[in-house]
Short mmCIF file of C-alpha atoms and ligand atoms in Angstrom, two decimals:
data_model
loop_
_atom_site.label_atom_id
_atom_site.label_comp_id
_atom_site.label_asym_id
_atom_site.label_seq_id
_atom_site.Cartn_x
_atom_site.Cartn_y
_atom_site.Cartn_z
CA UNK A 1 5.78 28.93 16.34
CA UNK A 2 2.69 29.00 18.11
CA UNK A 3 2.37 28.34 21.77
CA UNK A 4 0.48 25.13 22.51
CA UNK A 5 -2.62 25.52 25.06
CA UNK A 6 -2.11 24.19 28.37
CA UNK A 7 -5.09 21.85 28.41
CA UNK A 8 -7.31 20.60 25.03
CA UNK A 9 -10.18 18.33 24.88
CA UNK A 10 -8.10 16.07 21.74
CA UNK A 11 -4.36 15.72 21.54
CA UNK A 12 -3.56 13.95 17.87
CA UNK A 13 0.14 12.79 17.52
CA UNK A 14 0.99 12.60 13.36
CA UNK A 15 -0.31 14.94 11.47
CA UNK A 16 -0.69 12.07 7.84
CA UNK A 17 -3.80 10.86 6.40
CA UNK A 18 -5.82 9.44 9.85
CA UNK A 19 -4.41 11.88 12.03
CA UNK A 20 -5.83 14.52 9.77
CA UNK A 21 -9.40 12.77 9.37
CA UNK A 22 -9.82 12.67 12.96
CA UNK A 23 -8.87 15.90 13.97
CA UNK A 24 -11.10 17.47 11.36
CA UNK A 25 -14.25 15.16 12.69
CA UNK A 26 -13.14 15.90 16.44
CA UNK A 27 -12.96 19.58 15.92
CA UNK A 28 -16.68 19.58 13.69
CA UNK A 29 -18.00 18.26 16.66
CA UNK A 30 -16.62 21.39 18.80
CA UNK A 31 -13.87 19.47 20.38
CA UNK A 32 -10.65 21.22 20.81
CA UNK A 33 -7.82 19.93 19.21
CA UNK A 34 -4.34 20.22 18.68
CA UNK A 35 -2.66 18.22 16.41
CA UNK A 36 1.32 17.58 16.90
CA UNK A 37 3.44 16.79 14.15
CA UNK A 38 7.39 15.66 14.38
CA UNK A 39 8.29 17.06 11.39
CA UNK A 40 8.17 20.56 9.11
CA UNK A 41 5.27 19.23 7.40
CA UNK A 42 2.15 17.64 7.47
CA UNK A 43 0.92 14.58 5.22
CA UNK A 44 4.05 13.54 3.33
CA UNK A 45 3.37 10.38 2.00
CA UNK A 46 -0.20 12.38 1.04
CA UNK A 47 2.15 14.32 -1.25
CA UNK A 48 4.90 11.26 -2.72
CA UNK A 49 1.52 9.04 -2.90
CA UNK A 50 0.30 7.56 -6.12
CA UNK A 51 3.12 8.95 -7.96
CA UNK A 52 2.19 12.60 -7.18
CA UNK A 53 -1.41 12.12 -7.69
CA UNK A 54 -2.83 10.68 -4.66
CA UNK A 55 -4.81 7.33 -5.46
CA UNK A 56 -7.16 8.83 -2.75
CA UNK A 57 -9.27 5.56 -2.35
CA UNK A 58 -10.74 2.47 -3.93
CA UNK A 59 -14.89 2.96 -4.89
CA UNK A 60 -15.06 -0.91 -4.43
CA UNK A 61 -12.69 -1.35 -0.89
CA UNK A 62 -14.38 -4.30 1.34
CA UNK A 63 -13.01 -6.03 4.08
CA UNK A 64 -11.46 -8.34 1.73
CA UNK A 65 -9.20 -5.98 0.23
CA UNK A 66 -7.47 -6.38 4.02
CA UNK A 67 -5.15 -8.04 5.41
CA UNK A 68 -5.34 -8.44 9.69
CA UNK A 69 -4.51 -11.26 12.19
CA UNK A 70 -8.50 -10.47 12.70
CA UNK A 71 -10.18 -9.98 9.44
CA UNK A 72 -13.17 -8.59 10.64
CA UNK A 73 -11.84 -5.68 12.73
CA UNK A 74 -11.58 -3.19 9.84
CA UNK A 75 -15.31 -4.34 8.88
CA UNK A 76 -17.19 -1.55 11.09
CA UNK A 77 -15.21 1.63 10.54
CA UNK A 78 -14.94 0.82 6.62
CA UNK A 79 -19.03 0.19 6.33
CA UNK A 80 -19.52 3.77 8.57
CA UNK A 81 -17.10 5.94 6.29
CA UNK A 82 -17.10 4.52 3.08
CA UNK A 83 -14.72 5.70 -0.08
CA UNK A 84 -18.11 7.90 -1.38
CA UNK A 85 -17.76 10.00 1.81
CA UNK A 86 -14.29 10.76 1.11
CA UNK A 87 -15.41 11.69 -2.85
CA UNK A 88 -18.30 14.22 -1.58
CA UNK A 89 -15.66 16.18 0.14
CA UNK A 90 -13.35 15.82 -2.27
CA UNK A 91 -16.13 16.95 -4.84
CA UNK A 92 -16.89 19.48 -2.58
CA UNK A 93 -13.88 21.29 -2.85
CA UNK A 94 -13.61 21.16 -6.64
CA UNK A 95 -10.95 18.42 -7.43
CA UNK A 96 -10.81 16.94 -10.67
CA UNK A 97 -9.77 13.40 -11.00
CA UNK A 98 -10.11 10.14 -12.66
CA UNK A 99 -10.90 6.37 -12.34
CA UNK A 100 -7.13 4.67 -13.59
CA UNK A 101 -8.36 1.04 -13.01
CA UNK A 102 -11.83 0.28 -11.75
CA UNK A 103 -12.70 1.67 -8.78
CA UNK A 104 -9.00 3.29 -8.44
CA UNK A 105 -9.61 7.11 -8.24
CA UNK A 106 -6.32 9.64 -8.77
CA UNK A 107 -6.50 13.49 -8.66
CA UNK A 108 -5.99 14.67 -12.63
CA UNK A 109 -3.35 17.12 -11.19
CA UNK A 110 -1.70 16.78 -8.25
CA UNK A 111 -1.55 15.30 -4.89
CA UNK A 112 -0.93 18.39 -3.57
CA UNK A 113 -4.77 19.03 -3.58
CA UNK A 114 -5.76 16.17 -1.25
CA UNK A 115 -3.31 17.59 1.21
CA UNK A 116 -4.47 21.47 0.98
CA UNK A 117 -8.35 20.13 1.37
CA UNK A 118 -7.03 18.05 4.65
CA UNK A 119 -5.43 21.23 5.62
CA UNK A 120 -8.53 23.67 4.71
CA UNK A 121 -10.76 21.15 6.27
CA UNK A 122 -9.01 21.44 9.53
CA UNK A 123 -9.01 24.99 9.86
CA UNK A 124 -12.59 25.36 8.94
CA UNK A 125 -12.63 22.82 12.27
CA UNK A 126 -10.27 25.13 14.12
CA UNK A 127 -7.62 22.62 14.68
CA UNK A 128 -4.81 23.76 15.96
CA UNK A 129 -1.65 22.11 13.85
CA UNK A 130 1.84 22.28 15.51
CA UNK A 131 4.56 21.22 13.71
CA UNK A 132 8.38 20.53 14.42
CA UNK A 133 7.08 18.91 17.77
CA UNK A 134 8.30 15.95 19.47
CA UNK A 135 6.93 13.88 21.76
CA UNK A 136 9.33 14.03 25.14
CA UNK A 137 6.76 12.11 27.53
CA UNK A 138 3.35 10.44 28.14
CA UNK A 139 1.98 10.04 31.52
CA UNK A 140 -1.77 9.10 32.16
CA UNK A 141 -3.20 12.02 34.44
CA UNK A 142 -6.62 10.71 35.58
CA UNK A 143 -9.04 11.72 33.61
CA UNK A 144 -6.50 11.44 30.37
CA UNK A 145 -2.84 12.08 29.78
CA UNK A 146 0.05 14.63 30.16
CA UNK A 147 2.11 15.31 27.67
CA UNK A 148 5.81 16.87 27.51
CA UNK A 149 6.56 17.83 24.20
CA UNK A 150 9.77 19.95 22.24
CA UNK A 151 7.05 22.42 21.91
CA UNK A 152 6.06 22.64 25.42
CA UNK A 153 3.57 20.98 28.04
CA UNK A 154 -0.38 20.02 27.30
CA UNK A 155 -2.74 17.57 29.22
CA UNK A 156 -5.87 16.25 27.18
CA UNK A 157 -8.86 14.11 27.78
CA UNK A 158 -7.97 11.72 24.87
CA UNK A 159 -5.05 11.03 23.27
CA UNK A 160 -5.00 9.69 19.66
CA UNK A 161 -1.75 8.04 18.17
CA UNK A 162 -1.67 7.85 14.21
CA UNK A 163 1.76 8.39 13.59
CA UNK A 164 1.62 5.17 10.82
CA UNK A 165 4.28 2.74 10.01
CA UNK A 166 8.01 2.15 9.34
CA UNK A 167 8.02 2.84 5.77
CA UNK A 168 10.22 5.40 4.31
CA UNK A 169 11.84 6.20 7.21
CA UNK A 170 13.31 9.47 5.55
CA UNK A 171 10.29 11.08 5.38
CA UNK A 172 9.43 11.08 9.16
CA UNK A 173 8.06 7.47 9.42
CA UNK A 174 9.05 5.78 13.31
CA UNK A 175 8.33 3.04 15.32
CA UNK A 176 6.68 5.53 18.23
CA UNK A 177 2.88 3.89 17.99
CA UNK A 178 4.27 0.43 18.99
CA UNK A 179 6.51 1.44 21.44
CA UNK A 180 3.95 3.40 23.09
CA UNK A 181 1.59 0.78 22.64
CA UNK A 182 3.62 -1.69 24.37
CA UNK A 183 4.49 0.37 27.02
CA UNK A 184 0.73 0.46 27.85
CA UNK A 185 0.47 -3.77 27.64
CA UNK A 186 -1.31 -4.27 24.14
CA UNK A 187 0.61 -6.91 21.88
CA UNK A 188 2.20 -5.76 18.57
CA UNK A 189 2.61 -8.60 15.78
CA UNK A 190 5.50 -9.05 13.71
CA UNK A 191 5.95 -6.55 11.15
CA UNK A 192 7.82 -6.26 7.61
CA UNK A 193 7.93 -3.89 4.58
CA UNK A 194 4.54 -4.29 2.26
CA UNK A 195 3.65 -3.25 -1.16
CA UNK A 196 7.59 -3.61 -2.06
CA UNK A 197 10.13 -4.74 -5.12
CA UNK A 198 11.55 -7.57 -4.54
CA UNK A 199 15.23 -8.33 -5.25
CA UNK A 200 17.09 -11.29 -6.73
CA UNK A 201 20.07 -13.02 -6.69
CA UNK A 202 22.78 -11.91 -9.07
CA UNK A 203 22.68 -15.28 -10.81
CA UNK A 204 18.30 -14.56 -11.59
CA UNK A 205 19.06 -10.50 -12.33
CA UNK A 206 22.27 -10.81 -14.23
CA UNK A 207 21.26 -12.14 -17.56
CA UNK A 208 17.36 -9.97 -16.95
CA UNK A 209 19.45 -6.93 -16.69
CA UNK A 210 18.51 -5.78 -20.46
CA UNK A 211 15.00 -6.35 -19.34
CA UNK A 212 14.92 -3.68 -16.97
CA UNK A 213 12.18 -1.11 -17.26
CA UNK A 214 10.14 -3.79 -19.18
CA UNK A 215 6.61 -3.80 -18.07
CA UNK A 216 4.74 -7.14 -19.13
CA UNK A 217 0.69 -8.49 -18.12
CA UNK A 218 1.43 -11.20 -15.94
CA UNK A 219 -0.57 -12.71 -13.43
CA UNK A 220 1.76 -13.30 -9.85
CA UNK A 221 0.96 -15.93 -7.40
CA UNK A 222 2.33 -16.74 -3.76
CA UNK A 223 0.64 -18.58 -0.78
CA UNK A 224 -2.50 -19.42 -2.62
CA UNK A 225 -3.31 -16.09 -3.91
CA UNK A 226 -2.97 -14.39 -7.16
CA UNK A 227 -2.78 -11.04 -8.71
CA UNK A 228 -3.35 -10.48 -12.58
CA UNK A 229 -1.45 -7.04 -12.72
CA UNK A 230 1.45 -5.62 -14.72
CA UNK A 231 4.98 -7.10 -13.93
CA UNK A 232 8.42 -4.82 -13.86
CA UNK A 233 11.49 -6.03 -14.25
CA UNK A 234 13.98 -3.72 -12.45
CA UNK A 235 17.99 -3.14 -12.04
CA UNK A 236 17.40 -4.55 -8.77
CA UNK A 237 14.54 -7.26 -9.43
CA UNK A 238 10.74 -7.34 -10.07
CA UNK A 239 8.19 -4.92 -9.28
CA UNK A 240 4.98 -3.60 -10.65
CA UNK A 241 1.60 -3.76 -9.44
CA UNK A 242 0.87 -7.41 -9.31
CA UNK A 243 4.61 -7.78 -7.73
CA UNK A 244 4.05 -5.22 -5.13
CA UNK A 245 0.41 -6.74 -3.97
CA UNK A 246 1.98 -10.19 -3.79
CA UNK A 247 4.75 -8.50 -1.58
CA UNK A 248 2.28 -8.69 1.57
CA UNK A 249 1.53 -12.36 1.03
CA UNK A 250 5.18 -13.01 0.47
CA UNK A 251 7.26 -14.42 3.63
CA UNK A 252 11.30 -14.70 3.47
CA UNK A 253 12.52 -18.25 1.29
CA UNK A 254 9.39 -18.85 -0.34
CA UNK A 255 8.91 -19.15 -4.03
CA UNK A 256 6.61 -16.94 -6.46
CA UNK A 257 4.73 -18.23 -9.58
CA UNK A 258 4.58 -15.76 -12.54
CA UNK A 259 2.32 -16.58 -15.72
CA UNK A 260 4.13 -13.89 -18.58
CA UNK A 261 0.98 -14.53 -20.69
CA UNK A 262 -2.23 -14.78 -18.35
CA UNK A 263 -4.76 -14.39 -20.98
CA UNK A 264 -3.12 -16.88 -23.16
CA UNK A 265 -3.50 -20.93 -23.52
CA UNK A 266 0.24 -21.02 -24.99
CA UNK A 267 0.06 -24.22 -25.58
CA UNK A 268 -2.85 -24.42 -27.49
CA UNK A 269 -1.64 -21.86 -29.39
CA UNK A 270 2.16 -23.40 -30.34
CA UNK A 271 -0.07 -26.62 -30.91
CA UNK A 272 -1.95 -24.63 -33.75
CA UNK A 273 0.99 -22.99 -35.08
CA UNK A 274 2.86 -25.85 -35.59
CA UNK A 275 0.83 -26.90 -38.03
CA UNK A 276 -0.13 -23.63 -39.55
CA UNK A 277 2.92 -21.39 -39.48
CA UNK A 278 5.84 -24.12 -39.75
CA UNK A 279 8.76 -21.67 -40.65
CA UNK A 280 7.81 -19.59 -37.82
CA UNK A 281 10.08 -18.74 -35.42
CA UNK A 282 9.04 -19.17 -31.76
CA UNK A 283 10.28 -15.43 -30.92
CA UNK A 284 8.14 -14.50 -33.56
CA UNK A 285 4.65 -16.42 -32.34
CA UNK A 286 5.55 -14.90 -29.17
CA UNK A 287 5.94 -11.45 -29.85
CA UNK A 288 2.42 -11.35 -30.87
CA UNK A 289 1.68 -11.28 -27.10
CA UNK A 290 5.15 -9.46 -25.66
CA UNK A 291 7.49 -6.81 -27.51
CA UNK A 292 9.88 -8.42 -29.79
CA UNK A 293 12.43 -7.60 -27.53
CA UNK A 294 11.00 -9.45 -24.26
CA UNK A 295 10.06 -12.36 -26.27
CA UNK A 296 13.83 -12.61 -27.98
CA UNK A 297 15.81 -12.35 -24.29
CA UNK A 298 13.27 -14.89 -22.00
CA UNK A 299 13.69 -17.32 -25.50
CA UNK A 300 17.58 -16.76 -25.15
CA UNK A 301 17.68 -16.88 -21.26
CA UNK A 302 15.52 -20.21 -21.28
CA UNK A 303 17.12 -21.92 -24.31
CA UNK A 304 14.58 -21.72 -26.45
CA UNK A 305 16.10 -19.19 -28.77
CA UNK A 306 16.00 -20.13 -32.70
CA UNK A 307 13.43 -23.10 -32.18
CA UNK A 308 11.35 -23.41 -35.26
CA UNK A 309 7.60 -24.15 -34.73
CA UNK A 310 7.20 -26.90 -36.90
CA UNK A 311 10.57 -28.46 -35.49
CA UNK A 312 8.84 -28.52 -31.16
CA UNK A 313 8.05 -31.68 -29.87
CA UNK A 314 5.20 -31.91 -27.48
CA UNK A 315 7.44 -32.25 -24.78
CA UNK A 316 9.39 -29.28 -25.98
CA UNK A 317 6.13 -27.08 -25.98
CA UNK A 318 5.85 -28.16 -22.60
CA UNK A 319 8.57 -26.62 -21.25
CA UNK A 320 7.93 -23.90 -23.19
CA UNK A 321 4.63 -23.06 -21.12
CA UNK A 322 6.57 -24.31 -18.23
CA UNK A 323 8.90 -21.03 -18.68
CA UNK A 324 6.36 -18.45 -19.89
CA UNK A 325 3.16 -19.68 -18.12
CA UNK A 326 4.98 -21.17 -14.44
CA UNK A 327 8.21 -19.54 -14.10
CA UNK A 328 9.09 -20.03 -10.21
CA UNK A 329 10.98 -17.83 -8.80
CA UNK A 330 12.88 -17.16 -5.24
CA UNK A 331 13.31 -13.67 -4.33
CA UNK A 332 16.41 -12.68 -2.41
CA UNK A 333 14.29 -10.48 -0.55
CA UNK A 334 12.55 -7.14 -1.15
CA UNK A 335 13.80 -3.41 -0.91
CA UNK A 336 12.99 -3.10 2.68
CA UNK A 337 10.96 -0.15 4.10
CA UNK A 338 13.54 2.38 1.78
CA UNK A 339 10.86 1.81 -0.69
CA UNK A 340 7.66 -0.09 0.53
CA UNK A 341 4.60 1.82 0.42
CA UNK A 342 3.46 0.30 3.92
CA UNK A 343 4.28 -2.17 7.25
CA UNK A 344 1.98 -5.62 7.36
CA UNK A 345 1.20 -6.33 11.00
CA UNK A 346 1.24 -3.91 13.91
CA UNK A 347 -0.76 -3.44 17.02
CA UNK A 348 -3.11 -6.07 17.51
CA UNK A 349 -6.69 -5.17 16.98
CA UNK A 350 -8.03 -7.49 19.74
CA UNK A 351 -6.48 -4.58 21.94
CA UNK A 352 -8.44 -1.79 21.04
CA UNK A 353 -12.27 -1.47 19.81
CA UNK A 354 -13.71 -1.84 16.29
CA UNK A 355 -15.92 0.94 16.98
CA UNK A 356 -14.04 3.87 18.84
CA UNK A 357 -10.15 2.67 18.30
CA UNK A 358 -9.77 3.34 21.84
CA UNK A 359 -7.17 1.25 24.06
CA UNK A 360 -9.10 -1.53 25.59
CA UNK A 361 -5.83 -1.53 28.58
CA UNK A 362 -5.47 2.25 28.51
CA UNK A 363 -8.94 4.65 28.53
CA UNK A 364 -8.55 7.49 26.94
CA UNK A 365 -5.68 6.57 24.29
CA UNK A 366 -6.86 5.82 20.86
CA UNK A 367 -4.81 4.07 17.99
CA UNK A 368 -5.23 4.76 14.35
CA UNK A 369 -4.24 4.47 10.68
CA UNK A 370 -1.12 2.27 9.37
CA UNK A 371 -0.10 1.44 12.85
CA UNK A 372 -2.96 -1.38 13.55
CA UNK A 373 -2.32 -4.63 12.31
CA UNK A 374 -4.52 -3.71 9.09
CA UNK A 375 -2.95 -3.63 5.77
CA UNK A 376 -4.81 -2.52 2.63
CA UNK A 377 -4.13 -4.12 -0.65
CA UNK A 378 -2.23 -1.46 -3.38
CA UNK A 379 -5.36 0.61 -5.39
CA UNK A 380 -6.33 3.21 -2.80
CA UNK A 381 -7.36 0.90 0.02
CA UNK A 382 -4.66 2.27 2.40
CA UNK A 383 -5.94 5.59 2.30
CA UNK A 384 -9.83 4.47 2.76
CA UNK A 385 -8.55 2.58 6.17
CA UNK A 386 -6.84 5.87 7.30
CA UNK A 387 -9.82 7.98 6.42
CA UNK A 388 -12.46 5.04 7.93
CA UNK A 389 -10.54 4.86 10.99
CA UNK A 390 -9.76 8.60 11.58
CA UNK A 391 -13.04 9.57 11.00
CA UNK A 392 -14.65 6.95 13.55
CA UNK A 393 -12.00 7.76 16.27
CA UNK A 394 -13.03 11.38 15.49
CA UNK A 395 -16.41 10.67 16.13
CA UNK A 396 -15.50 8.85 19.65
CA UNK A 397 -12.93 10.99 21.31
C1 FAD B 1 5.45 6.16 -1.66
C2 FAD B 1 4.09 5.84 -1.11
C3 FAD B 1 2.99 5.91 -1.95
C4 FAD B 1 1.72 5.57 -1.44
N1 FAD B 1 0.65 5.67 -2.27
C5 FAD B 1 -0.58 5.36 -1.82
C6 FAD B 1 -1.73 5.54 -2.63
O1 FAD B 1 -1.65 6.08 -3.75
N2 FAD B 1 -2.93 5.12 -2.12
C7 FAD B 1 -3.07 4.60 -0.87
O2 FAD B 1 -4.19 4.25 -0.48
N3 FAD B 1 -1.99 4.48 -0.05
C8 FAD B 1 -0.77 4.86 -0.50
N4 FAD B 1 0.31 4.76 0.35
C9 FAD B 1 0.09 4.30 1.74
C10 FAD B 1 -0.46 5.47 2.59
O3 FAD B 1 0.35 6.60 2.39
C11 FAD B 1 -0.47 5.08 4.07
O4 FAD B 1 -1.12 3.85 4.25
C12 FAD B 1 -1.18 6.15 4.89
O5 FAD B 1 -0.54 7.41 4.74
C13 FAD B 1 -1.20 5.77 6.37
O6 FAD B 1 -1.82 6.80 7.09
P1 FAD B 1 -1.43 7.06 8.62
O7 FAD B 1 -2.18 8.26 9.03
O8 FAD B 1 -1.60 5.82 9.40
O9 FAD B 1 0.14 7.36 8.58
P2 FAD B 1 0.94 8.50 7.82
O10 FAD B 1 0.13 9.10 6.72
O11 FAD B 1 2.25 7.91 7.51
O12 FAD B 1 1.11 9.64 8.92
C14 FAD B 1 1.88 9.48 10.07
C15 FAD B 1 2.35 10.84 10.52
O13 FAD B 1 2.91 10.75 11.82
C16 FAD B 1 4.13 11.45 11.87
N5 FAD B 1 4.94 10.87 12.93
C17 FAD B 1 5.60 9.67 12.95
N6 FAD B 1 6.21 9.49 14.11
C18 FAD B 1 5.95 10.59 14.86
C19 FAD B 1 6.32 10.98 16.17
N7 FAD B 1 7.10 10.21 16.92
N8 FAD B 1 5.87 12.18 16.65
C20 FAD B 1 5.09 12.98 15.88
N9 FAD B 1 4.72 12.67 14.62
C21 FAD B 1 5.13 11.47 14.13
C22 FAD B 1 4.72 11.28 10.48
O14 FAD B 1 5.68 12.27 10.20
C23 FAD B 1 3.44 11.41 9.63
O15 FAD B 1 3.15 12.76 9.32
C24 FAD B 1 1.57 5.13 -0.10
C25 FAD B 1 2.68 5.09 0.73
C26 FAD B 1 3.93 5.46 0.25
C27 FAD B 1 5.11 5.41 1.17
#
């Protein structure tokens, strides 16, 4: 292990996605930097992201896309580094990848590559990366801060903390960027486990345990907003896209509308069928629209099973749609930070600035990334806040 210098212009503490940016754009700008990291290796959730292929960031990622006490904070770092500024460097060091859904950009082979460009980029900067350091003490030492670390002692001018959120706490994730930021005055807003599966009851997953590993279009709606996004039913509830977005809007007791058949006017359709197809089975008219199989278990679970088309009365098609199109349900709760893919809330924004990320209580100290009360919706907008804000930090410190 390398010895750390006794004095650098930029301490970074977390070596993940904004820790990186800014340390590259600090060190481009001849600052010396030295960037600590707690564990044996550097941007792990880079690596386990987007199922091994880094969704890297969102082409169409506005402020909207954001959720924040404040939602205007994240508007001036995302309109100075925007997701094509990320692409030309990616471009620029030859990585192939691929638009899944609009806008959503994945590397075609691993997200391995995202990492070593991070990594390349922040040599070519002549950052200094330490891992397998811990962070023993912080002291402010006018102009800056001292630092006692596992690694040894360093003083800097400016200190920047973007050691993220609570999520997957196995993989190096802590609390240390809220404690700190207490410590230092600024106010830190609730926080819970984002972008997550939820769980039900025994009574709800018990007879939709043969539907697990179904995926099914649905749109998913909580709290006045929507997603129209694959659903996945799951051995220990719902997940999927349109399940995990909801996840952020979601609080503890409240109910969530899902529509199995969002592109669908069901009962129009059963209306027409009635007449037309008679003999029909309702199973059957569904699994036009679902696999056979998801169409036979919901008509079973909701006692619809057998039901002839010409036989429904209106009333019965009504709670037919009732079922497919509004079927309310109550999570138990979700999978907790084991699994989420990131913490809503954090530090309050009102306590640092839009434009540097520097402590408005505490000059000098800069806060970063996942940590701020700024929470990107799934597709590759978590990433573009990381880069947005480490890159305008790097530019200020
Ligand atoms: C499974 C998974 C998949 C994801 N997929 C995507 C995706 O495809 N697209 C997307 O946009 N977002 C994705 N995200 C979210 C994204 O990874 C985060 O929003 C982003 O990494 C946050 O960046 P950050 O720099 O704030 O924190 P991180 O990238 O988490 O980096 C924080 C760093 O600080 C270190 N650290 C923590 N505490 C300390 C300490 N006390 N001392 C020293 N170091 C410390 C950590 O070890 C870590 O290296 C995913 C998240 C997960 C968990």
């Amino acid at each position: 292990m390398s010895q750390l210098p006794s004095s650098v212009d930029v301490v970074v503490i977390g070596a993940g996605a904004s820790g990186l940016m800014c340390a590259i754009t600090a060190g481009y700008r001849g600052r010396s930097v030295l960037l600590l990291e707690h564990s044996n290796k550097a941007g792990r959730k880079i690596l386990m992201s987007g199922g091994g292929r880094c969704n890297f960031t969102h082409m169409f990622s506005t402020p909207a896309n954001f959720l924040s006490s404040n939602p205007h904070f994240c508007k001036s770092a995302l309109s100075r580094y925007r997701p094509q500024d990320f692409v030309d460097m990616v471009d620029r060091h030859g990585i192939e990848y691929h638009e899944k859904t609009p806008g959503q950009l994945f590397c075609d082979v691993s997200s391995k590559e995202i990492l070593q460009m991070l990594l390349t980029e922040a040599d070519w900067a002549g950052v200094q990366l330490q891992l397998n350091t811990s962070i023993e003490s912080i002291e402010p030492n006018s102009p800056g801060y001292q630092l006692e670390t596992s690694s040894g002692p360093v003083s800097c001018q400016s200190l920047v903390i973007a050691t993220g959120g609570l999520s997957i706490p196995n993989v190096g994730a802590t609390g240390f960027a809220y404690d700190l930021a207490q410590r230092f005055g600024m106010q830190v807003t609730e926080r819970r486990a984002a972008l997550v599966p939820f769980t039900l009851q025994p009574d709800l997953l018990t007879p939709r345990k043969e539907l697990a590993g179904v995926s099914q279009p649905a749109r998913v709606s909580c709290a006045g907003v929507s997603f129209k996004e694959p659903i996945l039913f799951t051995h220990r509830g719902l997940s999927g896209p349109s399940v995990l977005q909801i996840s952020s809007y979601w609080t503890p007791g409240a109910t969530v509308e899902v529509d199995l058949l969002p592109d669908l006017d069901l009962e129009g359709l059963l209306l027409q069928q009635r007449t037309d197809h008679p003999r029909w089975s309702l199973e059957r008219s569904l699994s036009e629209h679902m696999s056979k199989r998801t169409a036979q278990i919901l008509c079973e679970l909701w006692g619809f099973a057998g039901d002839e088309l010409g036989q429904l009365s209106n009333s019965r098609i009504e709670s037919i749609c009732q079922a497919f199109k509004h079927w309310r349900v109550k999570p138990s709760g979700t999978e907790g930070y084991r699994t989420a893919e990131v913490t809503i809330g954090g530090i309050v924004t009102d306590a640092v600035s839009q434009k540097t990320f520097e402590a408005k209580s505490a000059p000098g100290l800069y806060f970063i990334g996942e940590c701020l009360d700024v929470t990107g919706h799934l597709g590759g907008h978590n990433f573009q806040w990381a880069w947005a804000s480490g890159f305008c930090c790097g530019q200020a410190v």
